[in-house]
Short mmCIF file of C-alpha atoms and ligand atoms in Angstrom, two decimals:
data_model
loop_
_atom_site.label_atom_id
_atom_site.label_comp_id
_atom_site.label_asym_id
_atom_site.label_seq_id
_atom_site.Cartn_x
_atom_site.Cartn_y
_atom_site.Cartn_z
CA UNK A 17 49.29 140.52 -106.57
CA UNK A 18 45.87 140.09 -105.13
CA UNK A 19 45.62 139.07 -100.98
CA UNK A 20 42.77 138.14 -99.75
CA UNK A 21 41.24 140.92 -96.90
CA UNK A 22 41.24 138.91 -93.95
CA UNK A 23 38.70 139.47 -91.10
CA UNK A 24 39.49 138.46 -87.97
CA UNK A 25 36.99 138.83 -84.91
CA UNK A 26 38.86 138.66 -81.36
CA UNK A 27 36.37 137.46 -78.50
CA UNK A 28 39.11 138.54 -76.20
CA UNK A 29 37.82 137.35 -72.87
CA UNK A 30 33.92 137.39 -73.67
CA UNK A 31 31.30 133.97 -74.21
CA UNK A 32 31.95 130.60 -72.71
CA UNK A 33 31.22 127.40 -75.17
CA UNK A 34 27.64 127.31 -75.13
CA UNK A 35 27.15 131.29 -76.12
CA UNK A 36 29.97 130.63 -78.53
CA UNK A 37 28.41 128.15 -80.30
CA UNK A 38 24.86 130.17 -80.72
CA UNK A 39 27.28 133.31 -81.83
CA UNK A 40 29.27 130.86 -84.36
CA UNK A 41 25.73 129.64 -85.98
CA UNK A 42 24.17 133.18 -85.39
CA UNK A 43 27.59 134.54 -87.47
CA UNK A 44 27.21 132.21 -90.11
CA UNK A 45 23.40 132.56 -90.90
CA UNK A 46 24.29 136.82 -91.57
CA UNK A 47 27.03 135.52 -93.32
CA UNK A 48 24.91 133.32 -95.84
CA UNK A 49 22.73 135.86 -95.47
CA UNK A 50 24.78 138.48 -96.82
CA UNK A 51 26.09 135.98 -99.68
CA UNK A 52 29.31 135.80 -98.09
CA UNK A 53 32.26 134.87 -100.35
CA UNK A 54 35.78 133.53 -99.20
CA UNK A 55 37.41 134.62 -102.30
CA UNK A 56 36.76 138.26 -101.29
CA UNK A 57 37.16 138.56 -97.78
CA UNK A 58 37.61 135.81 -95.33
CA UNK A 59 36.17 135.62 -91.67
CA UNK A 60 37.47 134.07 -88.79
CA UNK A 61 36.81 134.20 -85.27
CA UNK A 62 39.70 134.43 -82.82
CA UNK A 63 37.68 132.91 -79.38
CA UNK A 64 39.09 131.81 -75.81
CA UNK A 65 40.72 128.70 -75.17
CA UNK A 66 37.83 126.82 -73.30
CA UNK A 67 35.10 127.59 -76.49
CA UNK A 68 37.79 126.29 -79.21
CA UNK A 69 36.24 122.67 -79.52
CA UNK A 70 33.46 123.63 -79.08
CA UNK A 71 33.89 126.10 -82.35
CA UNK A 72 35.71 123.87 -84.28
CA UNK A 73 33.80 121.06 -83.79
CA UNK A 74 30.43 123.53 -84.98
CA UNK A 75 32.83 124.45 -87.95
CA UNK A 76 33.84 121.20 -89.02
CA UNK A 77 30.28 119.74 -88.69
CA UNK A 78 28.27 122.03 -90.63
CA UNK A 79 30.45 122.92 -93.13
CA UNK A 80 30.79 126.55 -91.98
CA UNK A 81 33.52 127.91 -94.43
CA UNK A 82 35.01 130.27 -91.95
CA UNK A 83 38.60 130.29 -89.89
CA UNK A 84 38.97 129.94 -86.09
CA UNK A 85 41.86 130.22 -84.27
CA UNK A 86 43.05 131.12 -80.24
CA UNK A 87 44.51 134.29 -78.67
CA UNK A 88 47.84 133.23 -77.41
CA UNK A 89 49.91 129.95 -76.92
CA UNK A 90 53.03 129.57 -75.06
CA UNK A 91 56.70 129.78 -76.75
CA UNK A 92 57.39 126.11 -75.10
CA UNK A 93 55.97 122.65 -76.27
CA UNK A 94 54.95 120.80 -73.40
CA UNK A 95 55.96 120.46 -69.91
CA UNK A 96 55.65 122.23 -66.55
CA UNK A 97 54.14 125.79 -67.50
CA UNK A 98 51.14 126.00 -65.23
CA UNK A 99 48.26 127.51 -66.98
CA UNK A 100 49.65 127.37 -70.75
CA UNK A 101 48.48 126.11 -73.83
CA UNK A 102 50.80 124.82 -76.38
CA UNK A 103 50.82 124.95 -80.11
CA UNK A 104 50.62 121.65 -80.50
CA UNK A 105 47.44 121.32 -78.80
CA UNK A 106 46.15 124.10 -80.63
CA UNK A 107 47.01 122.31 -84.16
CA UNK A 108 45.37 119.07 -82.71
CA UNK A 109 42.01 120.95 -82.78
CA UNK A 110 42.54 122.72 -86.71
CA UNK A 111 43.00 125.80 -85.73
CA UNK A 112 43.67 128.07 -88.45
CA UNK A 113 45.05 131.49 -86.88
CA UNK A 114 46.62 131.95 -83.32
CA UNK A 115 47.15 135.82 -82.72
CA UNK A 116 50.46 136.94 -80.66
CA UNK A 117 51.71 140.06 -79.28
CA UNK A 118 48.26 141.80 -78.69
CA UNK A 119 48.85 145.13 -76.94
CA UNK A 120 46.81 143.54 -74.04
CA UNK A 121 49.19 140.70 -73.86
CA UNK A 122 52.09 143.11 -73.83
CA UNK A 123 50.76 145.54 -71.21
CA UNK A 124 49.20 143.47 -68.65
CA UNK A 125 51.34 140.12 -68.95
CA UNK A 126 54.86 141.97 -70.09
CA UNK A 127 55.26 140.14 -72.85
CA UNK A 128 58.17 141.34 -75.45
CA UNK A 129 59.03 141.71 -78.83
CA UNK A 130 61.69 138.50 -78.25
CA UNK A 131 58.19 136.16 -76.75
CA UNK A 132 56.18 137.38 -79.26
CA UNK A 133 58.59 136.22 -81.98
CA UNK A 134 59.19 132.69 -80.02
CA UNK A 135 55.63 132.16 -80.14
CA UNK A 136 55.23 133.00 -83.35
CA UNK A 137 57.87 130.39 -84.52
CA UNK A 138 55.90 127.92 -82.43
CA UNK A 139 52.67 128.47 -84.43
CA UNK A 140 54.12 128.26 -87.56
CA UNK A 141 56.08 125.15 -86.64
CA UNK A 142 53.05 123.80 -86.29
CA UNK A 143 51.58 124.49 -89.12
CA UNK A 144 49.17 127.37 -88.09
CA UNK A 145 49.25 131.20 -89.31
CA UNK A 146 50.43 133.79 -86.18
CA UNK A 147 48.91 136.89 -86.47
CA UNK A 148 50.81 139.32 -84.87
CA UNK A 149 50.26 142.37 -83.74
CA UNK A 150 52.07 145.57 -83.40
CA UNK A 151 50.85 149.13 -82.70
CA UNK A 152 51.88 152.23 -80.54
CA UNK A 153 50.40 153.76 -77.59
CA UNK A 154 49.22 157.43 -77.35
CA UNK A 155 52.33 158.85 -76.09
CA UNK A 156 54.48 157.78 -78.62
CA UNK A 157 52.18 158.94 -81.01
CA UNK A 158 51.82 162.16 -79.48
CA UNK A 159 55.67 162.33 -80.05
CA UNK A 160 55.67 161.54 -83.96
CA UNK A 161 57.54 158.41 -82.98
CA UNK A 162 55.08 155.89 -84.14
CA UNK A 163 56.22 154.55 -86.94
CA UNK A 164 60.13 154.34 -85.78
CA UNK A 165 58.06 152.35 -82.65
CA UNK A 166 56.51 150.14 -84.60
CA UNK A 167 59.23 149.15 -86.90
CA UNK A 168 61.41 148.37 -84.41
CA UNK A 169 58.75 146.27 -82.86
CA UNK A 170 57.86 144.47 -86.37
CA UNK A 171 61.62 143.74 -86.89
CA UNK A 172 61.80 142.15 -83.33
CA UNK A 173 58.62 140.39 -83.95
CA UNK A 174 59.72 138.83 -87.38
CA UNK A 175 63.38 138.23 -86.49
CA UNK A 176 64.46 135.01 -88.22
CA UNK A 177 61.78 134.07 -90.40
CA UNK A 178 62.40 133.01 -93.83
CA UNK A 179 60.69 135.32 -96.90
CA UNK A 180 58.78 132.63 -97.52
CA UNK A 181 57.24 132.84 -94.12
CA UNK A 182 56.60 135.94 -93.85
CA UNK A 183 54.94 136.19 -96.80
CA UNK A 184 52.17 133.37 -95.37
CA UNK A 185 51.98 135.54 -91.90
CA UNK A 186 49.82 138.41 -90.81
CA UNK A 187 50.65 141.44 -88.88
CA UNK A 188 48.00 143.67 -87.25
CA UNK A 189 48.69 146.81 -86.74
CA UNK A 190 46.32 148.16 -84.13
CA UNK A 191 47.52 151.64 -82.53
CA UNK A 192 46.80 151.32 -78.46
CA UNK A 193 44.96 154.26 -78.33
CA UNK A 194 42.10 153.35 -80.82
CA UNK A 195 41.63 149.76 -79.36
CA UNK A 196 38.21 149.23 -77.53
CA UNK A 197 38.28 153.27 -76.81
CA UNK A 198 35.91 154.24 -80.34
CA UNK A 199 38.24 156.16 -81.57
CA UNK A 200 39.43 154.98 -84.77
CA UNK A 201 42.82 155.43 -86.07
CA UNK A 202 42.15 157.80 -90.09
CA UNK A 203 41.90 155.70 -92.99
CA UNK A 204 45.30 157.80 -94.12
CA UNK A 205 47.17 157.35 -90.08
CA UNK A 206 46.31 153.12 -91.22
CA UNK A 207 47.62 153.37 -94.58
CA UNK A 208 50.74 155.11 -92.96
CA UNK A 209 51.70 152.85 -90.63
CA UNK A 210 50.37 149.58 -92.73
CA UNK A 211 52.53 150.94 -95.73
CA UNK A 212 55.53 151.55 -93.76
CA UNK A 213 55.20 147.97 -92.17
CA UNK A 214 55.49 146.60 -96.08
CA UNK A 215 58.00 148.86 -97.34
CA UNK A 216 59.97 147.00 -93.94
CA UNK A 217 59.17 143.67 -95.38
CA UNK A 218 59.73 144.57 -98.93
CA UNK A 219 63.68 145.84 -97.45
CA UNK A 220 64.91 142.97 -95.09
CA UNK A 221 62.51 140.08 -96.79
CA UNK A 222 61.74 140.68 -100.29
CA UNK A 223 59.09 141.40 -102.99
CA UNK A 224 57.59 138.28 -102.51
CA UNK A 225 57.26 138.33 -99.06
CA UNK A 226 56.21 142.00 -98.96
CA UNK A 227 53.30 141.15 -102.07
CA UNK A 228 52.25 138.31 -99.95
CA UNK A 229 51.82 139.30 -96.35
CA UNK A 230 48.76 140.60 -94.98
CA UNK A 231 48.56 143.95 -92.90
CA UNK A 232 45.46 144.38 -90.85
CA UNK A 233 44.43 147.51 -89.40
CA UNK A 234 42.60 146.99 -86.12
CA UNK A 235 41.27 149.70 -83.31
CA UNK A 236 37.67 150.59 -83.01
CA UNK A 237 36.32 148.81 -86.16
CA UNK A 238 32.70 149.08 -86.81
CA UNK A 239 30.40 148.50 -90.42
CA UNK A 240 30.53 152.33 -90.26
CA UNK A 241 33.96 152.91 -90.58
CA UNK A 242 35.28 149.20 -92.43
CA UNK A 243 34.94 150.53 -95.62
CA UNK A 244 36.71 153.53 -96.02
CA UNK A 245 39.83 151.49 -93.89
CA UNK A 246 39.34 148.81 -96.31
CA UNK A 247 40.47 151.00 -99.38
CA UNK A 248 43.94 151.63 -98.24
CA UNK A 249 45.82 150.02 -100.43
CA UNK A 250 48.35 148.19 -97.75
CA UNK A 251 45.46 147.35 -95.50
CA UNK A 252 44.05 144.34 -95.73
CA UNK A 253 41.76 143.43 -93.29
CA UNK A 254 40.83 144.07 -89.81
CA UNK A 255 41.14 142.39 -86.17
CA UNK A 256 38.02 143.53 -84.93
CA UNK A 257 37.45 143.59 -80.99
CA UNK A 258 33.89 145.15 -79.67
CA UNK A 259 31.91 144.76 -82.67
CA UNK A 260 33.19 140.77 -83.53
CA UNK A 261 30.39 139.97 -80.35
CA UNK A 262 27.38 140.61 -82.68
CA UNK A 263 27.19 138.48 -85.23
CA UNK A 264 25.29 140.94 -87.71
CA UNK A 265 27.57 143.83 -87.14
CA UNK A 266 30.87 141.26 -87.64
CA UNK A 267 29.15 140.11 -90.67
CA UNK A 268 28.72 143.99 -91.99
CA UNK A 269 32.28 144.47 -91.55
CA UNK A 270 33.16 140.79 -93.41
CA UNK A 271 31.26 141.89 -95.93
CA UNK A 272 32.78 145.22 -96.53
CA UNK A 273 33.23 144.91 -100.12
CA UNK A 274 29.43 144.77 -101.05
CA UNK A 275 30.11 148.83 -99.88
P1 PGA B 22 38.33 146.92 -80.64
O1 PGA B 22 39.53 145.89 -80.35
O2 PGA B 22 37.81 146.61 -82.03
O3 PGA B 22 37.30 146.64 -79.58
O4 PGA B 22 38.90 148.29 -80.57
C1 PGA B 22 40.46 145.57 -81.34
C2 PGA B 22 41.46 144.56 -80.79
O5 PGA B 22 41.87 144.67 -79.63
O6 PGA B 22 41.85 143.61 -81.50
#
């Protein structure tokens, strides 16, 4: 069974619409550039809520064959949530990918593995593909307790889904203390953790699902280090923070395969 790497860049709070829409273009050009290829490894850009029509429209207008998608959305529909964004406003403008869970989501706004799972519903109710993301801070490293940590949190995080959707999900697994702090989780502590998150899916979900859903590493990934991440055999792809804000570095790392 062959997935697709998927390559995710996540603005996080960086570039209002007009800089997004010179980064989009500027992404694209290293992209043709680099004789990008779906098939092989798909890109998408994961951007803040007030540059996603400006992104999609730029997508949809020049044919730029890449995914887009938002960094949160709230468990509820519609109604009196001050400050939210719901999934079905995010499937009115195409996005592809929503991510859920990050670990700055989770520290700084509380959220749990129960929200993370509600929203996660939401986005696939509507038709969109949640990434979600797991991963362990230092301590509980420290302790030899990360993978116990972070199956707990996948199995809170997928609770309910059907095989079927599982198997059309992502999960990132990005250890807290590699994210945005250069240093980068071993090619063998990713294929650890991503392996154990399959062998999870492959128990309580199935082959199928297990074949089918894919694992992302993510922490502190540059064009230096993609490659030797990328050849894990249960990771496949990366959510990319820092280095997703220049366009020829994001498109290095898209283009991992080329070596
Ligand atoms: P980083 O961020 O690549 O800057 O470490 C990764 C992330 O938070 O998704």
């Amino acid at each position: 069974m062959s997935r697709i790497p998927l390559i995710a860049g996540n603005w996080k709070m960086n570039k209002d619409h007009v800089e997004a829409a010179g980064l989009v273009t500027k992404l694209w050009w290293s992209l043709i550039d680099g004789h990008y290829e779906a098939e092989q490894s798909e890109a998408a850009v994961i951007v803040p809520f007030t540059d996603l029509h400006t992104v999609a429209t730029i997508i949809e207008g020049d044919k730029i064959g890449i995914g887009f998608g938002a960094q949160d959305v709230s468990e509820h529909d519609s109604g009196a949530y001050t400050g939210e964004v719901s999934a079905p406003m995010l499937a009115k403008l195409k996005c592809n990918y929503v991510v859920v869970g990050h670990s700055e989501r989770r520290e700084y706004h509380g959220e749990t593995d129960a929200l993370i799972n509600a929203k996660a519903k939401k986005v696939i109710e509507y038709g969109m593909t949640p990434i979600i993301c797991v991963g362990e801070v230092l301590e509980i490293r420290k302790e030899g307790r990360h993978l116990s940590h972070v199956l707990t949190q996948t199995k809170g995080v997928l609770d309910g889904l059907t095989p079927e959707q599982v198997g059309a999900l992502v999960i990132a697994y990005e250890p807290v203390w590699a994210i945005g702090t250069g240093e980068v989780a071993t090619p063998a502590d990713a294929q650890e953790v991503c392996g154990a998150i399959r062998g999870y899916v492959r128990d309580t979900f199935g082959p199928a699902a297990a074949d089918s859903v894919r694992i992302q590493y993510g922490g502190s990934v540059k064009a230096s280090n993609v490659v030797e991440i990328m050849a894990e055999p249960d990771v496949d792809g990366a959510l990319v923070g820092g280095a997703s804000l220049d366009p020829a570095e994001f498109a290095k790392i898209v283009l991992f395969y080329k070596g």
